Coordinates of C-alpha atoms in Angstrom, one line a residue:
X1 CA 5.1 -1.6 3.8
X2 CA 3.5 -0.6 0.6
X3 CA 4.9 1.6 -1.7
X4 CA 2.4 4.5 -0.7
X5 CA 4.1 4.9 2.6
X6 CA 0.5 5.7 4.6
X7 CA 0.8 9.0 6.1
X8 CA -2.0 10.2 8.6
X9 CA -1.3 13.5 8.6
X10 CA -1.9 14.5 4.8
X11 CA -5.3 13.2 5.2
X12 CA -7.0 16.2 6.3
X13 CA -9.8 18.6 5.4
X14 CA -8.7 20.7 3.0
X15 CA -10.6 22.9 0.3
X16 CA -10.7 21.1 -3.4
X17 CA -11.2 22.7 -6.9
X18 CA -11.9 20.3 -9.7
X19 CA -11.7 21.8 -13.2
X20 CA -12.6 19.6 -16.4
X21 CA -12.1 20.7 -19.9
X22 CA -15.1 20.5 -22.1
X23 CA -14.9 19.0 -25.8
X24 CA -11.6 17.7 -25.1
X25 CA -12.2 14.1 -26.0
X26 CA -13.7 14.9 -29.1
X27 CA -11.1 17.7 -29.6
X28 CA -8.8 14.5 -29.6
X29 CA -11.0 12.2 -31.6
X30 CA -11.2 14.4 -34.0
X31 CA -8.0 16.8 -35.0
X32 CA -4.4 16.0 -35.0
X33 CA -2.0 16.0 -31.7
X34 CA -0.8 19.2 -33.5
X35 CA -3.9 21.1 -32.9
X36 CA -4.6 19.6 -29.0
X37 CA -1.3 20.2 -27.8
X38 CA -1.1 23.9 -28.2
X39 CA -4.7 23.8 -26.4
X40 CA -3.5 21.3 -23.8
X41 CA -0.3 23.9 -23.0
X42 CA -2.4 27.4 -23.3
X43 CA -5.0 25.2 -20.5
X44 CA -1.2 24.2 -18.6
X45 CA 0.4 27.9 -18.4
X46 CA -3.3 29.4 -17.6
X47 CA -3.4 27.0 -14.6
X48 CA 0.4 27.9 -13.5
X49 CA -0.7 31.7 -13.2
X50 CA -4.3 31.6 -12.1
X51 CA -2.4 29.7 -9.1
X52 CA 0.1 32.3 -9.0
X53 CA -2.3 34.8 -8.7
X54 CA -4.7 33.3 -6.5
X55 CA -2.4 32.9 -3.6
X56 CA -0.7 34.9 -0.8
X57 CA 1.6 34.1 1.7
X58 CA -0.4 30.3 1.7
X59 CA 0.7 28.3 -1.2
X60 CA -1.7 26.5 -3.2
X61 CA -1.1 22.9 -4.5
X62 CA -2.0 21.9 -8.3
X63 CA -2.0 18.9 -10.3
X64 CA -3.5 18.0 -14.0
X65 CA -4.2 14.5 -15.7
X66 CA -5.6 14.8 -19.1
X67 CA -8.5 17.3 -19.1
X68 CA -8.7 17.2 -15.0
X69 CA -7.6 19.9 -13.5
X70 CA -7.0 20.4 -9.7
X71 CA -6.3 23.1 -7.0
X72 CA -6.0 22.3 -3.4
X73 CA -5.5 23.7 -0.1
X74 CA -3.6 22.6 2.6
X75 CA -5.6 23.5 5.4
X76 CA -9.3 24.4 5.4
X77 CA -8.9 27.8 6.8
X78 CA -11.2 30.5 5.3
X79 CA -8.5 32.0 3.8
X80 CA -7.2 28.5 2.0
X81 CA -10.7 28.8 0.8
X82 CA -10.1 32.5 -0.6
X83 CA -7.1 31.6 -2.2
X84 CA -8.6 28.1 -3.8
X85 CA -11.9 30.2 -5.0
X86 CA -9.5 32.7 -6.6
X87 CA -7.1 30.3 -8.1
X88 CA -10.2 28.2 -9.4
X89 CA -12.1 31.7 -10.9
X90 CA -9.3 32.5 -12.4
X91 CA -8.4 29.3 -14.6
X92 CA -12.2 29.6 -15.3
X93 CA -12.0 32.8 -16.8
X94 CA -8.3 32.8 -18.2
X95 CA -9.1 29.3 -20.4
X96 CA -13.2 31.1 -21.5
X97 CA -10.9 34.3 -22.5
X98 CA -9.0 31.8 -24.6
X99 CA -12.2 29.9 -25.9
X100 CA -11.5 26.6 -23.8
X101 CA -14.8 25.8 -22.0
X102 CA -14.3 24.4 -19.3
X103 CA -16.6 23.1 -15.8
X104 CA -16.3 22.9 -12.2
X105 CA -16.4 22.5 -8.7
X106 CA -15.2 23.6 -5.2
X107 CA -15.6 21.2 -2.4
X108 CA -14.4 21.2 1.5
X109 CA -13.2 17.4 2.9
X110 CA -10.6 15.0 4.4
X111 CA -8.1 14.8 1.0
X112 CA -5.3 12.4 1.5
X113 CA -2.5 13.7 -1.4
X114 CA 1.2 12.9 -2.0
X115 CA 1.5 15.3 -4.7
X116 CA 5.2 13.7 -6.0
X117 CA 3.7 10.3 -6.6
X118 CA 0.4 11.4 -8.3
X119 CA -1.9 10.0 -5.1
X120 CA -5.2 11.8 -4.7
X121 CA -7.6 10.1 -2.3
X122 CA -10.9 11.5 -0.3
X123 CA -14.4 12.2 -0.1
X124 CA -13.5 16.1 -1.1
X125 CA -12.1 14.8 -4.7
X126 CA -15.2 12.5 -5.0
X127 CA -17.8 15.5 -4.1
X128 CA -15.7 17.9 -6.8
X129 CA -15.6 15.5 -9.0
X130 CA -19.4 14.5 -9.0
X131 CA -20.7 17.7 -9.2
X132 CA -18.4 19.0 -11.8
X133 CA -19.0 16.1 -13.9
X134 CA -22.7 16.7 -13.0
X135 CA -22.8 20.1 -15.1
X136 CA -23.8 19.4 -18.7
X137 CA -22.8 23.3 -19.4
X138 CA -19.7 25.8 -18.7
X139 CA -20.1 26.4 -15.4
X140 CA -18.5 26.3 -12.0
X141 CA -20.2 25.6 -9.1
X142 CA -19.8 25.3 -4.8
X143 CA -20.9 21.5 -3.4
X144 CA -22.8 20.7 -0.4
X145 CA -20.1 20.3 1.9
X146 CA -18.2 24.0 1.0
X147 CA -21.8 25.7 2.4
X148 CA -22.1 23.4 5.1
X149 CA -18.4 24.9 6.4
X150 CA -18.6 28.1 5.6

């Protein structure tokens, strides 16, 4: 068996945030490591309290790779959804406070994680993804699918 270790019940629908910093590749083109690290850790400990602050008694799940952010939910109850829309408004507003612009979206979708190996497959990551990417502004935004549930 593969590595992956397939496992059919983390592939449900679930509520996903997708966060991208703006101007980070050129921030890295163009200044030292010195100067994008301390940006790079302010974006880090903003993420670790918005989460902390957006949940309750349901834990939310979080992950970063580069200037990708994510928050997700492990069910797709409405209150996941609370706690993911807080979490995500949050790190929006804690990184702008801090002059990080940043863009988004929330989406609602089968997700298939492992979380310890870095695995994050589904048609909620692609429909975050796309219409996060799809802002040309600092923004945040809902997709289709999150109106369509709720």
């Amino acid at each position: 068996m593969s590595d992956l270790s397939y496992r059919p019940l983390r592939y449900r629908d679930r509520w996903f945030a997708y966060l991208d910093l703006l101007g980070f590749t050129n921030l890295i083109q163009t200044r030292t490591i010195e100067d994008v690290l301390p940006v790079y850790s302010e974006a880090l400990y903003r993420m670790r309290a918005a989460c902390n602050l957006g949940r309750n008694a349901v834990g939310l799940l979080n992950s970063w790779f580069s200037d990708t952010f994510i928050i997700y939910s492990r069910s797709d109850s409405l209150q996941d959804f609370a706690h993911v829309e807080s979490a995500a408004r949050i790190f929006f507003q804690l990184l702008l406070i801090k002059n990080i612009p940043v863009r988004g979206c929330i989406s609602h979708g089968k997700l298939y994680s492992q979380a310890k190996r870095n695995v994050f497959v589904g048609p909620a990551l692609i429909e975050a993804h796309l219409y996060g990417e799809a802002l040309d502004w600092v923004g945040f935004c809902l997709a289709p699918s999150v109106e369509q549930k709720l």
